[in-house]
Amino acid sequence: LSLGFSVAAVKEDIERILTNETADFGHYGGFMIRLAKNCAGTYRTEEGRGGCDGARIRFDPENSWKDNAGLNEVLDLLRPIQAKHEGLSWGDLIVLAGNTAIESMGGP
């Protein structure tokens, strides 16, 4: 299966932006995990819509929900990575960013 991009290269790019003195406690890991969790949490069983498929968290109404306040900042951090890797969907990037953050902080 060819994805059109290298998962390892995307993870390296994510790892490069995680550690930053402007982030809470010098690391954006928690922010990335929150984005991935909230993106997945937008799934609505009544309509079968939302979730990270399509990364609808980037758009209203999900984007303007109170629980998603401040997540535009982390989306802005990921924007250059998404633009760099042709074929990489926003949904895949958001989930991979959350997973990479967990791994970088010693998680499974």
Coordinates of N, CA and C in Angstrom, one line a residue:
L1 N 0.8 -1.2 0.0 CA 0.0 0.0 0.0 C 0.9 1.2 0.0
S2 N 0.7 2.1 -1.0 CA 1.5 3.3 -1.1 C 0.6 4.5 -0.6
L3 N 1.1 5.2 0.4 CA 0.4 6.3 0.9 C 0.7 7.6 0.1
G4 N 1.8 7.6 -0.6 CA 2.2 8.8 -1.3 C 3.0 9.8 -0.4
F5 N 3.3 9.4 0.8 CA 4.1 10.1 1.7 C 4.8 9.1 2.7
S6 N 5.8 9.6 3.3 CA 6.5 8.7 4.3 C 6.0 9.0 5.7
V7 N 5.4 8.0 6.4 CA 5.0 8.2 7.7 C 6.1 8.6 8.6
A8 N 7.3 8.0 8.4 CA 8.4 8.3 9.3 C 8.9 9.7 9.1
A9 N 8.8 10.2 7.9 CA 9.2 11.6 7.6 C 8.2 12.6 8.3
V10 N 6.9 12.3 8.2 CA 5.9 13.1 8.8 C 6.1 13.1 10.4
K11 N 6.4 12.0 10.9 CA 6.6 11.9 12.4 C 7.9 12.7 12.8
E12 N 8.9 12.7 12.0 CA 10.1 13.5 12.2 C 9.8 15.0 12.2
D13 N 9.0 15.4 11.3 CA 8.6 16.8 11.2 C 7.7 17.2 12.4
I14 N 6.9 16.3 12.9 CA 6.1 16.6 14.1 C 7.0 16.7 15.3
E15 N 7.9 15.7 15.4 CA 8.8 15.7 16.5 C 9.6 17.0 16.6
R16 N 10.0 17.6 15.5 CA 10.7 18.8 15.4 C 10.0 20.0 16.0
I17 N 8.7 20.0 15.9 CA 7.9 21.1 16.5 C 7.4 20.9 17.9
L18 N 7.5 19.7 18.4 CA 7.0 19.4 19.7 C 7.7 20.2 20.8
T19 N 9.0 20.2 20.8 CA 9.7 20.9 21.9 C 9.9 22.4 21.5
N20 N 9.4 23.3 22.3 CA 9.4 24.7 22.0 C 9.2 25.5 23.3
E21 N 10.1 26.4 23.5 CA 10.0 27.2 24.8 C 8.7 28.0 24.9
T22 N 8.0 28.3 23.9 CA 6.8 29.0 24.0 C 5.6 28.1 24.4
A23 N 5.8 26.8 24.3 CA 4.7 25.9 24.7 C 4.6 25.7 26.2
D24 N 3.4 25.3 26.6 CA 3.3 25.0 28.1 C 4.3 24.0 28.5
F25 N 5.1 24.2 29.5 CA 6.1 23.3 30.0 C 7.2 23.0 28.9
G26 N 7.3 23.8 27.8 CA 8.3 23.7 26.8 C 8.0 22.6 25.8
H27 N 6.7 22.1 25.8 CA 6.4 20.9 24.9 C 5.0 21.0 24.4
Y28 N 4.7 20.9 23.1 CA 3.4 20.9 22.6 C 2.6 19.6 22.6
G29 N 3.2 18.6 23.3 CA 2.6 17.3 23.3 C 1.2 17.2 23.8
G30 N 0.9 17.9 24.9 CA -0.4 17.9 25.4 C -1.4 18.6 24.5
F31 N -1.0 19.6 23.8 CA -1.8 20.3 22.9 C -2.1 19.4 21.7
M32 N -1.1 18.6 21.2 CA -1.4 17.7 20.1 C -2.3 16.6 20.5
I33 N -2.2 16.1 21.7 CA -3.1 15.0 22.1 C -4.5 15.6 22.3
R34 N -4.6 16.8 22.8 CA -5.9 17.4 22.9 C -6.6 17.5 21.6
L35 N -5.8 18.0 20.6 CA -6.4 18.1 19.2 C -6.9 16.8 18.7
A36 N -6.1 15.8 18.8 CA -6.5 14.5 18.3 C -7.7 13.9 19.0
K37 N -7.7 14.1 20.3 CA -8.9 13.6 21.1 C -10.1 14.3 20.8
N38 N -10.0 15.7 20.7 CA -11.2 16.5 20.3 C -11.7 16.2 18.9
C39 N -10.7 16.0 18.0 CA -11.1 15.7 16.6 C -11.9 14.5 16.5
A40 N -11.4 13.4 17.2 CA -12.1 12.1 17.2 C -13.5 12.3 17.9
G41 N -13.5 13.1 18.9 CA -14.7 13.2 19.8 C -15.8 14.0 19.1
T42 N -15.6 14.5 17.9 CA -16.7 15.3 17.2 C -17.6 14.3 16.5
Y43 N -17.3 13.0 16.5 CA -18.2 12.1 15.8 C -19.6 12.1 16.4
R44 N -20.6 12.2 15.6 CA -22.0 12.2 16.0 C -22.7 11.0 15.4
T45 N -23.1 10.1 16.3 CA -23.7 8.8 15.9 C -25.1 9.1 15.2
E46 N -25.8 10.2 15.6 CA -27.1 10.4 14.9 C -26.9 10.7 13.4
E47 N -25.9 11.4 13.1 CA -25.7 11.8 11.7 C -24.6 10.9 11.0
G48 N -23.8 10.3 11.8 CA -22.6 9.5 11.2 C -21.6 10.5 10.6
R49 N -21.5 11.7 11.2 CA -20.6 12.7 10.7 C -19.6 13.1 11.9
G50 N -18.6 13.8 11.4 CA -17.6 14.3 12.4 C -16.5 13.3 12.5
G51 N -15.8 13.3 13.7 CA -14.6 12.5 13.9 C -13.4 13.1 13.1
C52 N -12.4 12.4 13.1 CA -11.2 12.9 12.4 C -11.2 12.7 10.9
D53 N -12.1 11.8 10.4 CA -12.3 11.7 8.9 C -12.7 13.0 8.3
G54 N -11.8 13.6 7.6 CA -12.1 14.9 7.0 C -11.7 16.1 7.9
A55 N -11.3 15.7 9.1 CA -10.7 16.8 10.1 C -11.7 18.0 10.1
R56 N -13.0 17.7 10.3 CA -14.0 18.7 10.4 C -13.8 19.7 11.5
I57 N -12.9 19.3 12.5 CA -12.6 20.2 13.6 C -12.0 21.5 13.1
R58 N -11.5 21.5 11.9 CA -11.0 22.8 11.3 C -12.1 23.8 10.9
F59 N -13.3 23.3 10.8 CA -14.4 24.2 10.3 C -15.5 24.3 11.3
D60 N -16.3 25.3 11.1 CA -17.5 25.5 12.0 C -18.5 24.4 11.6
P61 N -19.3 23.9 12.5 CA -19.5 24.4 13.9 C -18.4 23.8 14.8
E62 N -17.7 22.7 14.5 CA -16.8 22.1 15.4 C -15.7 23.1 15.9
N63 N -15.2 23.8 15.0 CA -14.1 24.7 15.3 C -14.5 25.8 16.3
S64 N -15.7 26.1 16.4 CA -16.1 27.2 17.3 C -16.7 26.7 18.6
W65 N -16.7 25.3 18.8 CA -17.2 24.8 20.1 C -16.3 25.2 21.2
K66 N -16.8 25.4 22.4 CA -16.0 25.9 23.5 C -14.9 24.9 23.8
D67 N -15.2 23.6 23.7 CA -14.1 22.6 24.1 C -12.9 22.7 23.1
N68 N -13.1 23.3 21.9 CA -12.1 23.3 21.0 C -11.4 24.7 20.9
A69 N -11.6 25.5 21.9 CA -11.0 26.8 22.0 C -9.5 26.7 22.0
G70 N -8.8 27.5 21.2 CA -7.3 27.5 21.2 C -6.7 26.4 20.3
L71 N -7.5 25.6 19.7 CA -6.9 24.5 18.9 C -6.5 25.0 17.5
N72 N -6.9 26.2 17.1 CA -6.5 26.8 15.8 C -5.0 27.0 15.9
E73 N -4.4 27.3 17.1 CA -3.0 27.5 17.3 C -2.2 26.3 16.9
V74 N -2.7 25.1 17.3 CA -2.0 23.9 17.0 C -2.2 23.5 15.6
L75 N -3.3 23.8 15.0 CA -3.6 23.5 13.6 C -2.6 24.4 12.8
D76 N -2.3 25.6 13.2 CA -1.4 26.5 12.5 C 0.0 25.9 12.6
L77 N 0.4 25.2 13.7 CA 1.7 24.6 13.8 C 1.8 23.4 12.8
L78 N 0.7 22.7 12.6 CA 0.7 21.6 11.7 C 0.6 21.9 10.2
R79 N 0.1 23.1 9.9 CA -0.2 23.5 8.5 C 1.1 23.3 7.6
P80 N 2.3 23.7 8.0 CA 3.4 23.5 7.1 C 3.7 22.1 6.8
I81 N 3.5 21.2 7.8 CA 3.7 19.8 7.7 C 2.7 19.2 6.7
Q82 N 1.5 19.6 6.8 CA 0.4 19.1 5.9 C 0.7 19.5 4.5
A83 N 1.2 20.8 4.3 CA 1.5 21.3 3.0 C 2.7 20.6 2.4
K84 N 3.7 20.2 3.2 CA 4.9 19.6 2.7 C 4.7 18.2 2.2
H85 N 3.8 17.4 2.8 CA 3.7 16.0 2.5 C 2.5 15.8 1.6
E86 N 2.7 15.7 0.3 CA 1.6 15.5 -0.7 C 0.9 14.2 -0.4
G87 N -0.4 14.2 -0.3 CA -1.2 13.1 -0.1 C -1.6 12.9 1.4
L88 N -1.0 13.6 2.3 CA -1.3 13.5 3.7 C -2.6 14.3 4.0
S89 N -3.6 13.6 4.5 CA -4.8 14.2 4.8 C -4.7 14.9 6.2
W90 N -5.5 15.9 6.4 CA -5.6 16.5 7.7 C -6.0 15.5 8.8
G91 N -6.9 14.7 8.6 CA -7.3 13.7 9.6 C -6.2 12.8 10.0
D92 N -5.4 12.3 9.0 CA -4.3 11.4 9.3 C -3.2 12.2 10.0
L93 N -3.0 13.5 9.7 CA -1.9 14.3 10.3 C -2.3 14.5 11.8
I94 N -3.6 14.9 12.0 CA -4.0 15.1 13.4 C -3.8 13.9 14.3
V95 N -4.3 12.8 13.8 CA -4.1 11.5 14.6 C -2.7 11.2 14.8
L96 N -1.9 11.3 13.7 CA -0.4 11.0 13.8 C 0.3 11.9 14.8
A97 N -0.1 13.2 14.8 CA 0.5 14.2 15.7 C 0.2 13.8 17.2
G98 N -1.1 13.4 17.4 CA -1.4 12.9 18.8 C -0.6 11.7 19.2
N99 N -0.5 10.7 18.3 CA 0.3 9.5 18.6 C 1.8 9.8 18.8
T100 N 2.3 10.7 17.9 CA 3.7 11.0 18.0 C 4.0 11.7 19.3
A101 N 3.1 12.6 19.7 CA 3.2 13.3 21.0 C 3.3 12.3 22.2
I102 N 2.4 11.4 22.2 CA 2.4 10.4 23.2 C 3.7 9.6 23.3
E103 N 4.1 9.2 22.1 CA 5.4 8.4 22.0 C 6.6 9.3 22.5
S104 N 6.6 10.6 22.1 CA 7.7 11.4 22.5 C 7.8 11.7 24.0
M105 N 6.6 11.5 24.7 CA 6.6 11.7 26.1 C 6.7 10.4 26.9
G106 N 7.1 9.3 26.2 CA 7.3 8.1 26.9 C 6.2 7.1 26.9
G107 N 5.1 7.5 26.2 CA 3.9 6.6 26.2 C 4.1 5.4 25.2
P108 N 3.1 4.5 25.2 CA 3.3 3.4 24.3 C 3.2 3.7 22.8

